[in-house]
Amino acid sequence: MEALRGMSIAIDPQSRRLRLDPRDPVFTDDPYPAYAAIRAAAPAFFWEDYGFWCFAAHDDVSALLREKRFGRQILHLMSRERLGWPAPKRHLAPFDALERHSLLEMEPPGHTRLKNLINRAFVSRQAEKLAPRIASLARERIDALRGDGAAELIEAFATPIPVAIITDLLGVPRAMGPQLLNWSHRMVAMYQFGVTRDVEIAAAAAAQRFADFMRGYAKARRADLRDDLISQLLVAESEEGRLSEEELVTTCILLLNAGHEATVHAIGNAVRTILDRNLDPRALFADATTTAATVEELLRIDPPLHLFTRYALEDVEAYGVSLRQGDKIGLLLGAANRDPARFPDPDAFEPVRDPNPHVTFGAGLHFCVGAPLARLEMTIALPILFERLPGLRLAERPRCRDAYHFRGLEALRVAWD
Ligand code: HEM
């Protein structure tokens, strides 16, 4: 094992095998030096700790996200027996039931039907309607703490805005926010490396309660349609064959979870990037054009989600690897975003990059439904934060959550003048 800035990492360029514990705190604290070393040694490599091939080069990741020979799902083509998978765990049944109907885990044609429906519902919630609400929320949060001179921004700023916006958008009472956060955190813990039985049990219980709540709430709202997303989904549900009740419940849960988990940390990571690098917020957010470019570069340089997987839907000989149908692969978004072959001087913060083809929101079929919303939230909330708290600075070195592949901060303590 070689030590890279104190982390234990072994990469053999010949066999292209990597040993690196994704829970290594040095790695989760700053994965980018490891990505650079891995990409240089072997852009396609077998990550032994995960047990599958992974890709770190931008061109590969970007192409694989769009590749029709790879999908999020494999059970429509191969049985568990053929895949060599154990039987589903009984204690995970409520969690698995939600996954089965999740847009994120579906393939065409079911995926196409559901995605069109959600996209249409999203497009109709125009940005013009949301922008003033995001701005007033951001101002409210800052005014509540302005006199304190110091704060922890993940809890005080980065979390409440996306949670309030997604509950409003969907049409779920804002007061449910803390409860939704609790369920959501337990459920997304399932996507981390090295899931324990306790994590599984907590996730299944949260999935059960969340689904029960959503089912009850949807039932109540069938007779109370309003100008919100759940009403549009309920209308679709009432039209034969467009949306089943299970899909409705799962979609609401997916949107509520996805609607804040990543955005909270995109905002936290963005503030940290600006403060850590002593960037000048007045120049970054001088006008709409610089603000848009700044947000894209913030999303590129430290994205909140680093790893997504795909299955080979057929045997594939490409990208320097030989895969059998059913093999899983890992796409390293955070590594792709720092590939020098695509982004010259990749560790430098350069909002002038144009184009800035980062893969923070994925690409292809499963491209993020919420990307316009997440961009809007950052575009509005970040300038307000820096404008209203002049002299904003880090009060201590921010701590990262020990949770690869969700890259976010445990705490972001700041002070201002
Ligand atoms: C900065 C914040 C966000 C990031 C970095 C992010 C990232 C991603 C990525 C990488 C994917 C693709 C996953 C894959 O290819 O396997 C995805 C999918 C998705 N995201 Fe986001 N997301 C963010 C915010 C949101 C928001 C605000 C919402 C909802 C309001 C949302 C809803 C979804 C949904 C529903 C999918 C599944 C799309 C599909 O499978 O077709 N995301 N997101």
XYZ file of C-alpha atoms and ligand atoms in Angstrom:
460
model
C 0.000 0.000 0.000
C 1.241 3.408 -0.966
C 0.383 6.426 1.159
C -1.059 9.395 -0.687
C -1.356 12.348 1.683
C -1.971 9.886 4.511
C -4.507 7.665 2.756
C -3.903 3.991 2.033
C -4.167 3.460 -1.684
C -2.808 0.755 -3.976
C -3.191 0.995 -7.710
C -1.440 -1.386 -10.040
C -1.269 0.163 -13.546
C -0.575 -3.274 -15.066
C -3.619 -5.135 -13.755
C -5.541 -1.851 -13.297
C -6.722 -2.926 -9.863
C -7.347 -0.397 -7.098
C -7.458 -0.931 -3.379
C -8.857 2.066 -1.523
C -11.398 1.950 1.271
C -14.122 4.469 0.319
C -14.591 5.053 4.058
C -10.992 6.230 4.521
C -11.511 9.654 6.161
C -8.577 11.161 4.270
C -10.236 10.117 1.012
C -13.738 11.332 1.914
C -12.251 14.606 3.166
C -10.613 15.291 -0.205
C -10.988 12.615 -2.882
C -9.507 14.714 -5.690
C -5.782 13.863 -5.249
C -6.708 10.162 -5.284
C -8.819 10.643 -8.411
C -5.881 12.345 -10.147
C -3.510 9.515 -9.230
C -6.001 6.844 -10.292
C -6.894 8.557 -13.580
C -3.225 8.923 -14.444
C -2.508 5.265 -13.666
C -5.652 3.684 -15.122
C -8.716 5.677 -16.228
C -10.676 2.398 -16.248
C -9.888 0.349 -13.161
C -11.269 -2.496 -11.100
C -12.094 -1.086 -7.655
C -11.582 -4.132 -5.460
C -13.377 -2.691 -2.444
C -16.563 -2.298 -4.531
C -15.935 -5.346 -6.714
C -16.632 -3.709 -10.075
C -14.971 -1.748 -12.894
C -15.033 2.018 -12.507
C -14.372 4.889 -14.891
C -12.664 8.178 -14.038
C -12.036 9.843 -17.429
C -14.549 12.456 -18.545
C -14.971 11.108 -22.080
C -15.706 7.593 -20.789
C -18.079 8.686 -18.018
C -19.944 11.048 -20.308
C -20.270 8.395 -23.049
C -21.220 5.594 -20.645
C -24.016 7.699 -19.109
C -25.508 7.942 -22.612
C -24.766 4.357 -23.710
C -27.789 2.278 -24.640
C -25.875 -0.932 -23.832
C -25.877 0.077 -20.156
C -28.841 0.603 -17.870
C -29.839 1.255 -14.273
C -31.783 -2.000 -14.169
C -30.916 -5.571 -15.152
C -33.662 -7.725 -13.637
C -35.860 -7.173 -16.723
C -33.249 -9.126 -18.694
C -31.711 -11.599 -16.252
C -32.984 -13.516 -13.225
C -31.386 -13.164 -9.791
C -30.195 -16.777 -10.137
C -28.380 -16.070 -13.398
C -26.847 -12.964 -11.862
C -25.735 -14.973 -8.854
C -27.572 -12.622 -6.516
C -28.915 -13.862 -3.175
C -32.676 -13.789 -2.532
C -34.039 -10.343 -1.557
C -33.719 -9.651 2.169
C -37.126 -9.905 3.805
C -36.448 -7.084 6.238
C -35.797 -4.774 3.254
C -39.166 -5.413 1.557
C -40.649 -1.904 2.108
C -37.478 -0.270 0.775
C -37.286 -2.607 -2.245
C -40.959 -1.978 -3.014
C -40.231 1.728 -3.434
C -37.094 1.099 -5.516
C -39.091 -1.098 -7.914
C -41.249 1.826 -8.994
C -38.556 4.491 -8.848
C -37.847 6.474 -12.002
C -34.176 6.293 -11.132
C -34.238 2.489 -11.260
C -36.439 2.062 -14.337
C -35.664 1.395 -17.978
C -37.696 2.244 -21.095
C -40.554 2.054 -21.883
C -41.731 2.517 -18.258
C -39.007 5.082 -17.643
C -39.976 7.123 -20.713
C -43.658 7.279 -19.738
C -42.915 8.333 -16.155
C -40.139 10.768 -17.025
C -42.257 12.580 -19.637
C -44.988 12.955 -17.092
C -42.690 14.308 -14.371
C -40.805 16.573 -16.761
C -44.061 18.068 -17.990
C -45.226 18.666 -14.434
C -41.867 20.291 -13.638
C -41.723 22.491 -16.698
C -45.095 23.954 -15.844
C -43.806 25.109 -12.439
C -41.974 27.930 -14.150
C -38.875 29.456 -12.704
C -40.569 32.860 -12.647
C -42.975 31.558 -10.049
C -40.280 29.964 -7.911
C -37.577 32.614 -8.068
C -39.261 35.141 -5.732
C -40.025 32.387 -3.244
C -36.406 31.192 -3.184
C -35.218 34.788 -2.764
C -37.563 35.535 0.122
C -36.642 32.284 1.849
C -32.930 33.076 1.503
C -33.453 36.591 2.904
C -35.597 35.276 5.744
C -32.953 32.727 6.756
C -30.141 35.285 6.719
C -32.124 37.979 8.509
C -32.861 35.456 11.255
C -29.162 35.040 11.987
C -27.569 38.289 10.790
C -27.185 39.751 14.290
C -25.383 36.633 15.581
C -22.102 37.294 13.740
C -21.551 33.531 13.309
C -23.528 30.470 12.238
C -23.431 26.887 11.048
C -24.621 27.277 7.467
C -25.603 23.708 6.568
C -28.373 23.739 9.150
C -29.173 27.437 9.045
C -29.086 28.085 5.300
C -28.227 25.196 2.953
C -30.864 22.765 4.293
C -34.046 24.791 4.865
C -34.214 26.388 1.398
C -34.282 23.235 -0.790
C -36.538 21.448 1.712
C -39.112 24.275 1.769
C -39.031 24.654 -2.022
C -39.520 20.966 -2.817
C -42.345 20.593 -0.275
C -44.071 23.695 -1.725
C -43.560 22.481 -5.258
C -44.972 19.061 -4.582
C -47.725 20.423 -2.386
C -46.781 18.782 0.933
C -47.111 20.951 4.076
C -43.850 22.754 4.909
C -44.268 21.686 8.526
C -43.515 18.129 7.372
C -39.960 19.251 6.475
C -38.115 17.875 9.534
C -39.962 14.546 9.337
C -39.225 14.213 5.616
C -35.554 14.957 6.264
C -35.436 12.239 8.878
C -36.983 9.590 6.576
C -34.901 10.713 3.640
C -31.564 10.545 5.500
C -32.300 6.992 6.631
C -33.255 5.923 3.129
C -30.288 7.432 1.290
C -27.916 5.845 3.822
C -28.601 2.679 1.788
C -26.549 4.031 -1.089
C -23.373 4.268 0.957
C -20.526 1.810 0.959
C -20.618 -0.971 3.556
C -24.294 -0.871 4.539
C -24.947 -2.637 7.858
C -28.076 -4.509 8.940
C -28.980 -1.635 11.282
C -28.859 0.810 8.361
C -31.065 -1.559 6.340
C -33.621 -1.888 9.119
C -33.756 1.870 9.645
C -34.115 2.453 5.883
C -36.920 -0.094 5.559
C -38.812 1.417 8.515
C -38.407 4.923 7.057
C -39.540 3.702 3.616
C -42.632 2.094 5.162
C -43.603 5.206 7.135
C -42.859 7.539 4.247
C -44.978 5.410 1.853
C -47.835 5.187 4.395
C -47.766 8.951 4.841
C -47.676 9.609 1.081
C -50.487 7.140 0.390
C -52.690 8.762 3.057
C -51.815 12.261 1.913
C -52.487 11.453 -1.749
C -55.838 9.979 -0.779
C -56.802 13.161 1.046
C -55.638 15.336 -1.850
C -57.617 13.475 -4.543
C -60.628 15.555 -3.556
C -58.554 18.690 -3.049
C -56.632 19.393 -6.274
C -54.561 22.590 -6.305
C -51.833 24.273 -8.315
C -49.074 21.868 -7.282
C -47.184 18.853 -8.556
C -49.032 16.222 -6.555
C -52.292 17.433 -8.122
C -50.829 16.952 -11.602
C -49.661 13.470 -10.668
C -53.091 12.678 -9.189
C -54.766 13.738 -12.434
C -52.391 11.452 -14.364
C -53.141 8.646 -11.911
C -56.862 9.036 -12.522
C -56.319 8.546 -16.273
C -56.121 4.835 -16.974
C -52.623 3.510 -17.638
C -50.682 6.745 -17.153
C -49.556 6.381 -13.542
C -50.240 3.662 -10.966
C -50.761 4.449 -7.285
C -47.432 2.804 -6.431
C -45.660 4.939 -9.031
C -47.326 8.058 -7.677
C -46.235 7.314 -4.105
C -42.695 6.404 -5.180
C -42.369 9.446 -7.439
C -43.400 11.809 -4.654
C -40.864 10.213 -2.315
C -38.104 10.285 -4.947
C -38.773 13.955 -5.693
C -38.876 14.888 -2.018
C -35.619 13.028 -1.313
C -33.730 13.946 -4.481
C -35.139 17.468 -4.236
C -33.037 18.317 -1.237
C -30.339 15.700 -0.471
C -28.008 16.811 -3.279
C -28.958 20.491 -3.389
C -28.215 21.016 0.313
C -24.665 19.810 -0.244
C -24.255 21.546 -3.585
C -24.972 24.816 -1.736
C -22.698 23.880 1.200
C -19.837 22.804 -1.076
C -20.263 25.972 -3.148
C -19.998 28.300 -0.142
C -16.980 26.378 1.055
C -15.279 26.615 -2.362
C -15.741 30.391 -2.437
C -14.478 30.907 1.125
C -11.648 28.364 0.980
C -10.258 29.866 -2.190
C -10.772 33.484 -1.147
C -12.820 34.192 -4.260
C -14.416 37.616 -4.588
C -18.217 37.221 -4.414
C -18.762 40.668 -5.928
C -16.948 39.593 -9.098
C -18.494 36.101 -9.115
C -22.031 37.407 -8.792
C -21.592 40.730 -10.634
C -24.431 40.088 -13.099
C -26.634 37.306 -14.451
C -23.965 36.051 -16.875
C -21.137 35.824 -14.335
C -23.522 34.305 -11.777
C -24.609 31.555 -14.199
C -20.978 30.764 -15.089
C -19.997 30.783 -11.399
C -22.757 28.335 -10.488
C -21.682 25.935 -13.271
C -18.060 26.052 -12.123
C -19.097 25.544 -8.475
C -21.116 22.516 -9.580
C -18.136 21.167 -11.542
C -15.409 21.659 -8.999
C -17.064 19.994 -6.005
C -20.251 18.101 -6.904
C -22.360 16.517 -4.158
C -22.794 13.095 -5.823
C -19.702 11.204 -6.916
C -20.668 7.696 -7.987
C -23.497 6.250 -10.044
C -23.710 2.694 -11.283
C -24.961 0.983 -14.421
C -25.384 -2.644 -15.542
C -24.120 -3.972 -18.858
C -27.318 -4.963 -20.671
C -25.303 -7.163 -23.061
C -21.711 -8.347 -23.375
C -19.558 -5.295 -24.098
C -15.956 -5.022 -25.327
C -15.246 -1.285 -25.166
C -13.784 1.497 -23.036
C -10.743 -0.710 -22.489
C -12.680 -3.389 -20.637
C -14.420 -6.631 -21.349
C -17.790 -6.892 -19.604
C -20.402 -9.638 -19.460
C -24.111 -8.999 -19.474
C -25.166 -8.198 -15.911
C -21.792 -6.771 -14.817
C -22.035 -3.608 -12.752
C -19.868 -0.572 -13.466
C -19.203 2.631 -11.500
C -19.070 6.087 -13.053
C -17.051 8.593 -11.036
C -18.679 11.959 -11.672
C -16.386 13.855 -9.316
C -13.297 12.433 -11.036
C -14.657 13.106 -14.540
C -15.244 16.749 -13.590
C -11.518 17.158 -12.825
C -10.166 15.382 -15.897
C -7.368 17.562 -17.356
C -8.080 16.127 -20.812
C -11.453 17.899 -20.754
C -10.879 20.739 -18.258
C -7.447 22.385 -18.558
C -5.972 23.098 -15.104
C -8.879 21.161 -13.588
C -8.231 22.048 -9.938
C -8.413 25.771 -10.650
C -11.705 27.623 -10.224
C -12.303 29.186 -13.647
C -15.853 30.414 -14.260
C -14.736 31.472 -17.728
C -14.774 27.833 -18.891
C -17.047 27.746 -21.900
C -18.357 25.218 -22.502
C -18.314 23.633 -19.045
C -19.492 20.099 -19.800
C -19.433 18.799 -16.205
C -21.404 15.642 -15.453
C -22.674 16.726 -12.034
C -26.295 16.109 -13.104
C -25.493 12.985 -15.125
C -26.336 12.726 -18.832
C -28.529 10.761 -21.215
C -31.729 8.985 -20.255
C -31.446 9.514 -16.500
C -30.278 13.131 -16.646
C -31.433 14.886 -13.492
C -35.047 16.066 -13.575
C -34.282 18.685 -10.928
C -31.205 20.275 -12.565
C -33.027 23.508 -13.542
C -34.451 23.791 -10.025
C -31.096 23.129 -8.311
C -29.414 25.686 -10.596
C -32.125 28.233 -9.857
C -31.786 27.750 -6.096
C -28.027 28.251 -6.237
C -28.271 31.184 -8.642
C -30.619 33.028 -6.316
C -29.544 31.957 -2.834
C -25.752 32.289 -3.132
C -25.604 35.973 -4.198
C -28.081 36.877 -1.442
C -25.952 35.104 1.157
C -22.751 36.911 0.200
C -24.438 40.274 -0.297
C -26.207 40.254 3.067
C -23.297 38.915 5.098
C -20.293 41.022 4.057
C -16.955 39.777 5.300
C -18.224 36.178 5.376
C -15.356 33.837 6.312
C -14.721 30.334 7.598
C -14.700 30.134 11.384
C -13.084 26.693 11.309
C -11.941 24.164 8.738
C -15.146 22.550 7.411
C -15.576 18.859 8.160
C -16.795 16.521 5.403
C -19.370 13.848 6.075
C -17.740 10.422 6.183
C -20.054 9.194 3.481
C -18.623 8.415 0.096
C -20.287 8.908 -2.437
C -22.428 11.726 -1.040
C -19.934 14.528 -0.799
C -21.092 17.161 1.597
C -20.152 18.962 4.769
C -20.971 17.835 8.260
C -20.782 21.436 9.357
C -19.897 24.772 7.785
C -19.137 27.230 10.587
C -18.717 30.775 9.404
C -18.444 34.271 10.841
C -18.975 37.728 9.343
C -18.364 41.394 10.160
C -27.285 19.974 -7.145
C -28.292 19.172 -6.970
C -28.492 17.870 -7.702
C -27.560 17.010 -8.222
C -26.041 17.147 -8.192
C -28.286 15.927 -8.834
C -27.678 14.873 -9.511
C -28.356 13.879 -10.200
C -27.732 12.867 -11.022
C -26.230 12.712 -11.240
C -28.713 12.102 -11.552
C -28.529 10.935 -12.542
C -28.344 9.605 -11.880
C -27.978 8.524 -12.877
O -27.655 8.804 -14.028
O -27.983 7.344 -12.487
C -29.976 12.605 -11.047
C -31.202 12.067 -11.321
C -32.376 12.536 -10.783
N -32.542 13.682 -10.027
Fe -31.109 14.956 -9.435
N -29.616 16.124 -8.663
C -29.793 17.305 -7.979
C -31.000 17.897 -7.638
C -32.226 17.348 -7.878
C -33.488 17.956 -7.537
C -33.646 19.335 -6.928
C -34.465 17.059 -7.901
C -35.947 17.130 -7.777
C -36.638 18.175 -7.611
C -33.811 15.913 -8.492
C -34.469 14.809 -8.986
C -33.872 13.801 -9.701
C -34.612 12.681 -10.272
C -36.110 12.430 -10.159
C -33.663 11.887 -10.957
C -33.930 10.599 -11.729
C -33.993 10.886 -13.201
C -34.092 9.627 -14.033
O -33.783 8.535 -13.552
O -34.476 9.758 -15.198
N -32.458 16.122 -8.464
N -29.725 13.704 -10.243
